[in-house]
Tab-separated table of C-alpha atoms in Angstrom:
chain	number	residue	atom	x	y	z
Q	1	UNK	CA	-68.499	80.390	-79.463
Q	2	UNK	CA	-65.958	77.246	-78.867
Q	3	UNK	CA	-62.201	78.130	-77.903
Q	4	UNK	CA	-59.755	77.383	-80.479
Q	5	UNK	CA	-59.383	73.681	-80.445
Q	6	UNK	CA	-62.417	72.886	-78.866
Q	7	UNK	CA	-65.147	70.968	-80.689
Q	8	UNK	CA	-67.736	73.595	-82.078
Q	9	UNK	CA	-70.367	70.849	-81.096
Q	10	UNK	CA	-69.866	68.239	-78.841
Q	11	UNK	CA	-73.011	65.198	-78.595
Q	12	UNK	CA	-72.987	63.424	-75.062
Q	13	UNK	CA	-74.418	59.860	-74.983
Q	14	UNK	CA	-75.015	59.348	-71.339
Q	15	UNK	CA	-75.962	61.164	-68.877
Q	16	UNK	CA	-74.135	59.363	-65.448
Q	17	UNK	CA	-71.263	60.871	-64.021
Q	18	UNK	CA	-68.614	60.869	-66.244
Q	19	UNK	CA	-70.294	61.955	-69.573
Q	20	UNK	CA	-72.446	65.307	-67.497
Q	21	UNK	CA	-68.707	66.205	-66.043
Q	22	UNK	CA	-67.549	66.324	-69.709
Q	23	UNK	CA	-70.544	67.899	-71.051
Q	24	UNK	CA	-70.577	70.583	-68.497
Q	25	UNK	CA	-66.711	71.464	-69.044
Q	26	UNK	CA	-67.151	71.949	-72.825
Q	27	UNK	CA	-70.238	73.851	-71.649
Q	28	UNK	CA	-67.381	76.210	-70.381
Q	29	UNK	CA	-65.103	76.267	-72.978
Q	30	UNK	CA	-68.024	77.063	-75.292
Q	31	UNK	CA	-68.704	74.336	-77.042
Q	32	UNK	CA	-72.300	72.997	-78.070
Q	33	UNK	CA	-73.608	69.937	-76.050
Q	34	UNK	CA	-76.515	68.131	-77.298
Q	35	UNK	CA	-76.765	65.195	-74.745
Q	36	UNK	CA	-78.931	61.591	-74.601
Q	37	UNK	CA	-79.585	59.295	-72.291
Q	38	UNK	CA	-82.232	56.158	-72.052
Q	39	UNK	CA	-83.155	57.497	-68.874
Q	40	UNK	CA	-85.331	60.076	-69.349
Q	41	UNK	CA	-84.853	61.499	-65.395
Q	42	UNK	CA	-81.042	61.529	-66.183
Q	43	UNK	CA	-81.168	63.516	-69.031
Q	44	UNK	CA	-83.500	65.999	-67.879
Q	45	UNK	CA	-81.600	66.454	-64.755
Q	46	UNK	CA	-78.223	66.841	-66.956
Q	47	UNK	CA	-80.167	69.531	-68.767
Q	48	UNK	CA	-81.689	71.043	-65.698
Q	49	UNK	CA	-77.842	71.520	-64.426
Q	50	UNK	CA	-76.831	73.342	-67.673
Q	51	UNK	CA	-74.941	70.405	-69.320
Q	52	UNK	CA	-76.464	70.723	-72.527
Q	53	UNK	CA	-79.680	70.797	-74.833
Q	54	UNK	CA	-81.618	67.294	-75.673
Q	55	UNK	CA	-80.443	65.784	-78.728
Q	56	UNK	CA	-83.538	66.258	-81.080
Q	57	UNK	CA	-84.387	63.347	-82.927
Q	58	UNK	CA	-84.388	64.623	-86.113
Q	59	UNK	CA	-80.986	65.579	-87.494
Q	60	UNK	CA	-80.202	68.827	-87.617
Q	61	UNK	CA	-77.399	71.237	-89.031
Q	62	UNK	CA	-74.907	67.869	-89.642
Q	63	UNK	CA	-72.384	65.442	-87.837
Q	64	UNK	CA	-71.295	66.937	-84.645
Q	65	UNK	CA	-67.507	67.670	-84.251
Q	66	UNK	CA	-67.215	64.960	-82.011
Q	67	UNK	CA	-69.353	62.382	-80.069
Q	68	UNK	CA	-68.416	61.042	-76.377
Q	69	UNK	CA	-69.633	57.539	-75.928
Q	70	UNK	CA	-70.364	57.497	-72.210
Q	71	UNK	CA	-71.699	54.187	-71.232
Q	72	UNK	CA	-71.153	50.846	-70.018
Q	73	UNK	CA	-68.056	48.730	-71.564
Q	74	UNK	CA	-70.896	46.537	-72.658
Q	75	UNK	CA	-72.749	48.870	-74.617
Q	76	UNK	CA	-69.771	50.587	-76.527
Q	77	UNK	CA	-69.531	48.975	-79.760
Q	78	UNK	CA	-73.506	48.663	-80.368
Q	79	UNK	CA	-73.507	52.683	-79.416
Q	80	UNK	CA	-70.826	53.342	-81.947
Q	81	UNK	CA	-72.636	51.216	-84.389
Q	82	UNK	CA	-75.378	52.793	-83.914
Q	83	UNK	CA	-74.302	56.384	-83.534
Q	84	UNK	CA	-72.271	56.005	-86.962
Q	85	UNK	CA	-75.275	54.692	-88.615
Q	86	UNK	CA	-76.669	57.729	-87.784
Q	87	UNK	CA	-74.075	60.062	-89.197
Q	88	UNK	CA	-74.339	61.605	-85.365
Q	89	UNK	CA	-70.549	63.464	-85.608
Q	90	UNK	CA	-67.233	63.334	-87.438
Q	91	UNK	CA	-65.358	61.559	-84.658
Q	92	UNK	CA	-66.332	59.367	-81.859
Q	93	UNK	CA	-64.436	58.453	-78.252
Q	94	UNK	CA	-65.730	56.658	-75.157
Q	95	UNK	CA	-64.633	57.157	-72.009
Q	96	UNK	CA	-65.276	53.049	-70.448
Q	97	UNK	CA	-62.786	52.354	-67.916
Q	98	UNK	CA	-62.037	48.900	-70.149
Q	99	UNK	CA	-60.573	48.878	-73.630
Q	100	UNK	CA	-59.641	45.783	-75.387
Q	101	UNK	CA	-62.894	44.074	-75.294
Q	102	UNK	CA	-64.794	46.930	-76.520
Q	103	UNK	CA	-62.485	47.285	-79.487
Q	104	UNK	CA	-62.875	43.552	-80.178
Q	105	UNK	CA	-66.733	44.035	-80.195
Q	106	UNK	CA	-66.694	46.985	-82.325
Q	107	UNK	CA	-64.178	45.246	-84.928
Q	108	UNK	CA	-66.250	42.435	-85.166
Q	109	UNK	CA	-69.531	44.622	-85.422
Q	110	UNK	CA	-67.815	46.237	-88.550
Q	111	UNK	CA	-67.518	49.643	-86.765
Q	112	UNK	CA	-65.533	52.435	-88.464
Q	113	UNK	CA	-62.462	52.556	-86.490
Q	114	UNK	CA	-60.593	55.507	-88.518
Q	115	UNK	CA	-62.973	57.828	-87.027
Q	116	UNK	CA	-62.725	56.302	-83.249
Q	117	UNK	CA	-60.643	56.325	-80.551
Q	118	UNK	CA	-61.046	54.897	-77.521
Q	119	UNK	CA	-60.443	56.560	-74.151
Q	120	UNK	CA	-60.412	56.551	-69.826
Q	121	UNK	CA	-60.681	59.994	-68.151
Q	122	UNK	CA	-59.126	58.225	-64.875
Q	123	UNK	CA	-61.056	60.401	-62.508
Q	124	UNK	CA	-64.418	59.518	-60.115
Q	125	UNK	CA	-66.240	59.661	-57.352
Q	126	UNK	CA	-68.061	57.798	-55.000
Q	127	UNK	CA	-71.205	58.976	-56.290
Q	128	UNK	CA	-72.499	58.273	-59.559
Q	129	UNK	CA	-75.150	60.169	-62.058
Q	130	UNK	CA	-75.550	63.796	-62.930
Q	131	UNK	CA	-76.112	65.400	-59.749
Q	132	UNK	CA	-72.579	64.428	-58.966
Q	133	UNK	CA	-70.868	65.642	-61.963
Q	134	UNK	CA	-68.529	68.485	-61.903
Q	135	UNK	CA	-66.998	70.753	-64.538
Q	136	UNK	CA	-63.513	70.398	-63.002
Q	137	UNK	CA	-63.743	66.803	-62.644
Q	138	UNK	CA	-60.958	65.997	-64.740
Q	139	UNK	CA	-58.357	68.614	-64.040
Q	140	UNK	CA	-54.511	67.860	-63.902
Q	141	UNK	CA	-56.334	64.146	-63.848
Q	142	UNK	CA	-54.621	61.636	-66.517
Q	143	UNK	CA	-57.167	60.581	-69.584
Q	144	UNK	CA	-56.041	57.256	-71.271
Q	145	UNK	CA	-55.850	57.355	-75.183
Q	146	UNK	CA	-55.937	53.798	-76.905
Q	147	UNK	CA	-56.141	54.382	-80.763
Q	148	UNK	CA	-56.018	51.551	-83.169
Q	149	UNK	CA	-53.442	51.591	-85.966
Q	150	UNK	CA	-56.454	52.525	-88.464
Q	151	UNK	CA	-57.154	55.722	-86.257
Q	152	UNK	CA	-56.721	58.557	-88.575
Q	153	UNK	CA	-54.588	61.431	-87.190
Q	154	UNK	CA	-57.639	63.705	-87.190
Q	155	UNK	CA	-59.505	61.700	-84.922
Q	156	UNK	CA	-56.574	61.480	-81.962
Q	157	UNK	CA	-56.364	65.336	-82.665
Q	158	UNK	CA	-59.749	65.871	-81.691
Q	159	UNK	CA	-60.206	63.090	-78.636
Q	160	UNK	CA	-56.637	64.746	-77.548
Q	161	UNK	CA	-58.171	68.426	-77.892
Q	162	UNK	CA	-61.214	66.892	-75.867
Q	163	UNK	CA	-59.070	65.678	-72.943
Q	164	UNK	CA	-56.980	68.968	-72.627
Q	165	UNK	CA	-60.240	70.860	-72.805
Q	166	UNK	CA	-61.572	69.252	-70.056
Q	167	UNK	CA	-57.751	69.866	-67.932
Q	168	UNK	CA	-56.752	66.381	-68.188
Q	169	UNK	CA	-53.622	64.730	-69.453
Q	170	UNK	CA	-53.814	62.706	-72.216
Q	171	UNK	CA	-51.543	59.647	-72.108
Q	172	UNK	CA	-51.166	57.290	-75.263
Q	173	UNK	CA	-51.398	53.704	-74.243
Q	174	UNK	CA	-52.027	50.186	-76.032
Q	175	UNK	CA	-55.504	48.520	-74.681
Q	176	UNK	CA	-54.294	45.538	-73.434
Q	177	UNK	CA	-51.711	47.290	-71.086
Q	178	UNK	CA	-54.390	49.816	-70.527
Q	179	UNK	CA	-56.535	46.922	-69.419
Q	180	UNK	CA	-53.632	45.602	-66.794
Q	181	UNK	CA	-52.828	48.898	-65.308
Q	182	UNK	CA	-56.148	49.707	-64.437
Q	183	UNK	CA	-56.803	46.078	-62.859
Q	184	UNK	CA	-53.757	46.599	-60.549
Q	185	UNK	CA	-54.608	50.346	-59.784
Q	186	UNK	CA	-58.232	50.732	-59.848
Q	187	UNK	CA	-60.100	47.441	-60.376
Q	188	UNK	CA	-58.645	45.005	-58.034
Q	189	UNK	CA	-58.407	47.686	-55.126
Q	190	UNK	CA	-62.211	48.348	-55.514
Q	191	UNK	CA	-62.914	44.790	-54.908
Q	192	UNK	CA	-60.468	44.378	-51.549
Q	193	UNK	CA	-62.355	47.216	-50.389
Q	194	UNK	CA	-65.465	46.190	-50.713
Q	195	UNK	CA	-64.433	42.410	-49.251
Q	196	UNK	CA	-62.936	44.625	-46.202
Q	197	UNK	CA	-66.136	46.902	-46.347
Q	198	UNK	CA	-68.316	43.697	-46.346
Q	199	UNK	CA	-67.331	42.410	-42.984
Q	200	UNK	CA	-68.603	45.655	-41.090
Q	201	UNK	CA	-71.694	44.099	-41.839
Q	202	UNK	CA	-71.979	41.666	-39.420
Q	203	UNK	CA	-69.750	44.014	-37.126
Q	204	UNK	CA	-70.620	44.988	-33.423
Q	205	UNK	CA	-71.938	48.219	-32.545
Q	206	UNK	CA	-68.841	48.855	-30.310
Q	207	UNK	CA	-66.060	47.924	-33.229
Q	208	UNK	CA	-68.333	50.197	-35.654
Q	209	UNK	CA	-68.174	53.014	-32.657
Q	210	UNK	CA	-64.334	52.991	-32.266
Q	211	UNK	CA	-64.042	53.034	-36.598
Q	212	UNK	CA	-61.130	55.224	-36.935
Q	213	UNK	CA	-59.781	56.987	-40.410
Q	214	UNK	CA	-57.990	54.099	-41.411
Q	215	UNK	CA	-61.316	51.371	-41.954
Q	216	UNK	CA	-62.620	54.896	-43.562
Q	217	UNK	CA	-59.638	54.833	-45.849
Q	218	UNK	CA	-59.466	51.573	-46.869
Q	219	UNK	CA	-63.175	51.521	-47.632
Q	220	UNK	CA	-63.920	54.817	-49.221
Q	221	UNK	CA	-64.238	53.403	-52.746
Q	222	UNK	CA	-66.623	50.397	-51.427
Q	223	UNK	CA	-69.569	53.075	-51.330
Q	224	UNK	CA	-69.425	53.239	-55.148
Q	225	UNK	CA	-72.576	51.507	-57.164
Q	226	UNK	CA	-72.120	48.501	-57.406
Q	227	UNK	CA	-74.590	48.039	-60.808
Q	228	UNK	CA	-71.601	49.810	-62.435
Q	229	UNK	CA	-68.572	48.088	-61.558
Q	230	UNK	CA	-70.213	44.413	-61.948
Q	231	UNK	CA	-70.135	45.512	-65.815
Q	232	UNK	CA	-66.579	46.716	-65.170
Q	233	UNK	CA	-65.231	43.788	-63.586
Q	234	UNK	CA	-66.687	41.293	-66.067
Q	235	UNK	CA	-65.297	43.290	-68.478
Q	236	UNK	CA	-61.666	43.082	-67.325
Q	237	UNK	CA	-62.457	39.880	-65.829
Q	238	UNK	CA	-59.072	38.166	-66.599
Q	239	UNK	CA	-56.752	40.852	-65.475
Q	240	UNK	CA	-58.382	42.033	-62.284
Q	241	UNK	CA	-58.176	37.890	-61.438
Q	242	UNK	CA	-54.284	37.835	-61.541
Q	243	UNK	CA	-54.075	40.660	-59.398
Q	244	UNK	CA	-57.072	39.493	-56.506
Q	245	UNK	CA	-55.587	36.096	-56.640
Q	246	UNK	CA	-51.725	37.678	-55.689
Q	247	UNK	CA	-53.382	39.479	-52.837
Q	248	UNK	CA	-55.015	36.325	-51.760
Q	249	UNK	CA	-51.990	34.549	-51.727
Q	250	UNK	CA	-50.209	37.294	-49.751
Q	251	UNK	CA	-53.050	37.563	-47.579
Q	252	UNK	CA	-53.848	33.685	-47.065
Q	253	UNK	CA	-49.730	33.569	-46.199
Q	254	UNK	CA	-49.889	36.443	-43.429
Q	255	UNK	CA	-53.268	35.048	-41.728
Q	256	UNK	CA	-51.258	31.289	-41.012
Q	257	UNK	CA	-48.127	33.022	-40.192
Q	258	UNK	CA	-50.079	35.147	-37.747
Q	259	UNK	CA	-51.231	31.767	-36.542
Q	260	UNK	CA	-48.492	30.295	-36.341
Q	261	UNK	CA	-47.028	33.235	-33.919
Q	262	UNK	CA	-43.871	32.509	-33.472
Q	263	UNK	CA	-40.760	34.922	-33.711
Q	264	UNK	CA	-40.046	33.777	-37.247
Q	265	UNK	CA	-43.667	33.770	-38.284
Q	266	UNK	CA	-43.528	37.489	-37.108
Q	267	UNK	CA	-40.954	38.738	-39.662
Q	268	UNK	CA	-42.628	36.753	-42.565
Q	269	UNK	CA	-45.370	39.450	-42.136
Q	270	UNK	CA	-43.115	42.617	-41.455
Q	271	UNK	CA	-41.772	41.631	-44.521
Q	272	UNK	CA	-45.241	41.988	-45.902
Q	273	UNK	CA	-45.745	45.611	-44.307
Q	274	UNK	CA	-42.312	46.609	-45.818
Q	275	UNK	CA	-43.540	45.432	-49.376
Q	276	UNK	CA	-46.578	47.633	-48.844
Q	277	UNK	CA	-44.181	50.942	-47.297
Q	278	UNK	CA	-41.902	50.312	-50.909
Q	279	UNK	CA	-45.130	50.207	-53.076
Q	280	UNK	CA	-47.031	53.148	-51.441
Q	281	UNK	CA	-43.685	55.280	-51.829
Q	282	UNK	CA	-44.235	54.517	-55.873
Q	283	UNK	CA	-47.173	56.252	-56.306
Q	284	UNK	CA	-46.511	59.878	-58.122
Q	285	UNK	CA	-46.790	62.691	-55.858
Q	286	UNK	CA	-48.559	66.100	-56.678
Q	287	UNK	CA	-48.859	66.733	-60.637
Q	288	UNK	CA	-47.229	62.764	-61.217
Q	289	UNK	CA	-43.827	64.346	-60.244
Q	290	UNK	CA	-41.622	62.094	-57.262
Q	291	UNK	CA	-43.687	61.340	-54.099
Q	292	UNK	CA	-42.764	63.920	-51.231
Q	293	UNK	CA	-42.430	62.908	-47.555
Q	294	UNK	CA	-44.744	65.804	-46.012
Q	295	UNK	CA	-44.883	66.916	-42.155
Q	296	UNK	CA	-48.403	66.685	-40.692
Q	297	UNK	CA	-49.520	69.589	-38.236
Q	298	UNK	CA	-52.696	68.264	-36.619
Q	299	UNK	CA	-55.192	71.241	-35.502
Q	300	UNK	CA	-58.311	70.667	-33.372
Q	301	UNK	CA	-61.061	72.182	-34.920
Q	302	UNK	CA	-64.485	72.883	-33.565
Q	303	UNK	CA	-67.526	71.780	-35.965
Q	304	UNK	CA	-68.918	75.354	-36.682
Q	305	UNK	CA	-68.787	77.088	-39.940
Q	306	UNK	CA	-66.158	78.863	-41.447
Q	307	UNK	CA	-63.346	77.278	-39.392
Q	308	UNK	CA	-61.608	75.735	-42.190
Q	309	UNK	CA	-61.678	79.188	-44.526
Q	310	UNK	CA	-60.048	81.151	-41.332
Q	311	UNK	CA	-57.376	77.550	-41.064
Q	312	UNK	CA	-56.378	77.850	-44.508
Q	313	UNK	CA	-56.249	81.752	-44.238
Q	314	UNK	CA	-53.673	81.621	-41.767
Q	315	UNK	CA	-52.084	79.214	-43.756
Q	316	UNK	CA	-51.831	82.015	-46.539
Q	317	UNK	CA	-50.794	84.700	-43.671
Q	318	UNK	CA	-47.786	82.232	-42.725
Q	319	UNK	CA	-46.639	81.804	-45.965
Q	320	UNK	CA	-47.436	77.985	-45.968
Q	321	UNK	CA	-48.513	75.767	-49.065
Q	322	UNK	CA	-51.076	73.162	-47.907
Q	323	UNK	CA	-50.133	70.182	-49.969
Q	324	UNK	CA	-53.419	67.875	-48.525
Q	325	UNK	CA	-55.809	67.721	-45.702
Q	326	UNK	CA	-57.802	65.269	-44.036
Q	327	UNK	CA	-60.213	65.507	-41.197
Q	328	UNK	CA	-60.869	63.129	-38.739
Q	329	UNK	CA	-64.011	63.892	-36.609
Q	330	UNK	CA	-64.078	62.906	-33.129
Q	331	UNK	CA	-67.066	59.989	-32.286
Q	332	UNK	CA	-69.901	61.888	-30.112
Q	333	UNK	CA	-68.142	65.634	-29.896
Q	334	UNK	CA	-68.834	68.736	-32.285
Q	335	UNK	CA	-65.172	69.011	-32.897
Q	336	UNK	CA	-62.256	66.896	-35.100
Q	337	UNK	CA	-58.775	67.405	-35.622
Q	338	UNK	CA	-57.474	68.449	-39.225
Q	339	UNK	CA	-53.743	67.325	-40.515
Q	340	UNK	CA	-52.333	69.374	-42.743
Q	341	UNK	CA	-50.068	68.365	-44.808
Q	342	UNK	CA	-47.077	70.139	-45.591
Q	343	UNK	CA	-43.302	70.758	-46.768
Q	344	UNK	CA	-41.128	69.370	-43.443
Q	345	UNK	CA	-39.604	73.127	-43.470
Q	346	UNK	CA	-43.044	74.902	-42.983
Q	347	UNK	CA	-44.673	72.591	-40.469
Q	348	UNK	CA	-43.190	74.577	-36.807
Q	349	UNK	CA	-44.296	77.936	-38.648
Q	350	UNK	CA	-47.401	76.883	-39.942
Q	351	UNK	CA	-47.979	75.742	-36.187
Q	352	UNK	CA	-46.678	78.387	-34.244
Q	353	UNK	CA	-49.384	80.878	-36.698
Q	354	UNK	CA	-52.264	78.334	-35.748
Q	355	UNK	CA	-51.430	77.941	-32.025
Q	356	UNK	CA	-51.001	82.125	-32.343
Q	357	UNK	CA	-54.960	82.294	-33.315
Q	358	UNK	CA	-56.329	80.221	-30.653
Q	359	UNK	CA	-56.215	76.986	-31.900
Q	360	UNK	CA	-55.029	73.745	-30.761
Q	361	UNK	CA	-51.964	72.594	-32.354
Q	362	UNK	CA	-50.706	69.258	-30.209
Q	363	UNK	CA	-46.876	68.663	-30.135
């Protein structure tokens, strides 16, 4: 039986990433998931994980509670069509990571928008399609809202009860701004790191062999399909422009200063570095409170199992919250050293506890 609040019975249409993550959290909040897909091997490998039952194609006991459209901005408005042709549930959402132009499309296709409202769970991987999914996907992670004035309050109840359910955060925003937040903040940094990504290509073996965690950093998001975000980008085409074309300006300046060389040139481009220090500090810190300056204790770790459960352990022993962790490995060698984030008050005890256990705590 569903929690209170959650849908009763919950139809999934698509089977990739996002829609098996939300499928298999209202798995664990109880709710019924019938799910469908085109692809036949994505479905059956949604069900296979325990995401849900195939939708049978023959109605059964009535409209679901609610029904997640998880595909393509592309294909949004003909799957609402079609799934409200098809009396499929009560009220629909989508979770495309664009929202005017599928609300334009759906408008024009004569879609019933009282009973939809359009949404973003702002949360991904690098990996795409069911086997990637995760139940806890979308925990403390924001989930954009964007309901039309002819939403009916009963419909944002229920896509707001979905987004809790899954541990997001619903936000309430307007499309269009939707649309130019997520160009600045997701879009346009997928495509710089894929145009940074792309000149490894062509890169010698000895730059590739001294890749540190910073190229890994910037080009993280790069391994992400690319089948997916072409329909993303065209989508959101305009936005996603202004913002590429602003970086290509800054960039374009701070490659012919850099040629220029001189002293002047020099502080043209610090001032460029100092832009990017005051935007980084902007981004909200743990739980989208203020951004924290943390102290880093870096620990050399060998590559054998369990090392990290015993770190993190001691962590626990010393009385130290680890606020993040990242692990760079060392090219060649089974070992890597591990930074641990924490509060600037903890970092000489959580050191002296490490260094206390045998390992290697430089500084």
């Amino acid at each position: 039986m569903a929690e209170e609040g959650v849908p009763g019975r919950t139809i999934v249409i698509g089977t990739g990433l996002i829609g098996t993550s939300i499928a298999l959290a209202m798995r664990e909040r109880g709710s019924e998931v019938l799910l469908t897909d085109r692809d036949a091997a994505s479905l059956r490998m949604a069900v296979e994980l325990g995401a849900g039952e195939a939708l049978p194609d023959a109605a059964g006991a009535g409209p679901a509670d609610l029904a997640v459209l998880a595909v393509p901005p592309a294909a949004v408005a003909v799957t609402l069509l079609d799934a409200q042709k098809r009396g499929l549930a009560t009220v629909y959402t989508d979770v495309a990571s664009v929202k005017a132009q599928p609300l334009r499309q759906a408008a024009e296709l004569g879609c019933d928008l009282s009973s939809f409202v359009a949404g973003h769970p702002l949360a991904g991987r690098e990996r795409s399609g069911p086997a990637a999914a995760r139940h806890d996907l979308f925990l403390g992670r924001p989930w954009a809202l964007c309901p039309t004035s002819g939403a009916s309050p009963e419909a944002v109840a229920a896509v707001t009860a979905l987004a809790r359910a899954c541990g997001a955060e619903p936000v309430v925003v307007d499309a269009a701004e939707h649309d130019d937040a997520v160009a600045l903040v997701s879009h346009a940094p997928h495509v710089v790191s894929a145009a940074v990504a792309a000149r490894l290509t062509g890169a010698a073996d000895v730059a590739l062999g001294l890749a540190g965690q910073g190229v890994r950093d910037v080009t993280r998001i790069a391994a992400s399909d690319p089948r997916l975000w072409i329909g993303i980008l065209t989508a959101n085409a305009a936005p996603v422009a202004d913002v590429l074309e602003a970086v290509a300006t800054d960039l374009a300046v701070a490659a012919s200063l850099l040629r220029d060389g001189s002293d002047e040139a020099a502080t043209h481009v610090a001032d460029l570095l100092l832009r990017g220090n005051a935007g980084r500090s902007r981004i909200p810190g743990k739980h989208g409170g203020e951004p924290s300056a943390y102290a880093v204790v870096p620990v050399v770790i060998p590559d054998r199992p369990g090392e990290l459960a015993m770190i993190f352990q001691a962590a626990g022993i010393a009385g130290v919250n680890i606020e993040d962790v990242t692990i760079e490995h060392s090219p060649g060698r089974q070992l890597g050293v591990l930074e641990i984030a924490v509060r600037p008050e903890a970092a000489e005890r959580l050191a002296a506890e490490l260094r206390a256990r045998g390992w290697s705590v430089p500084g």
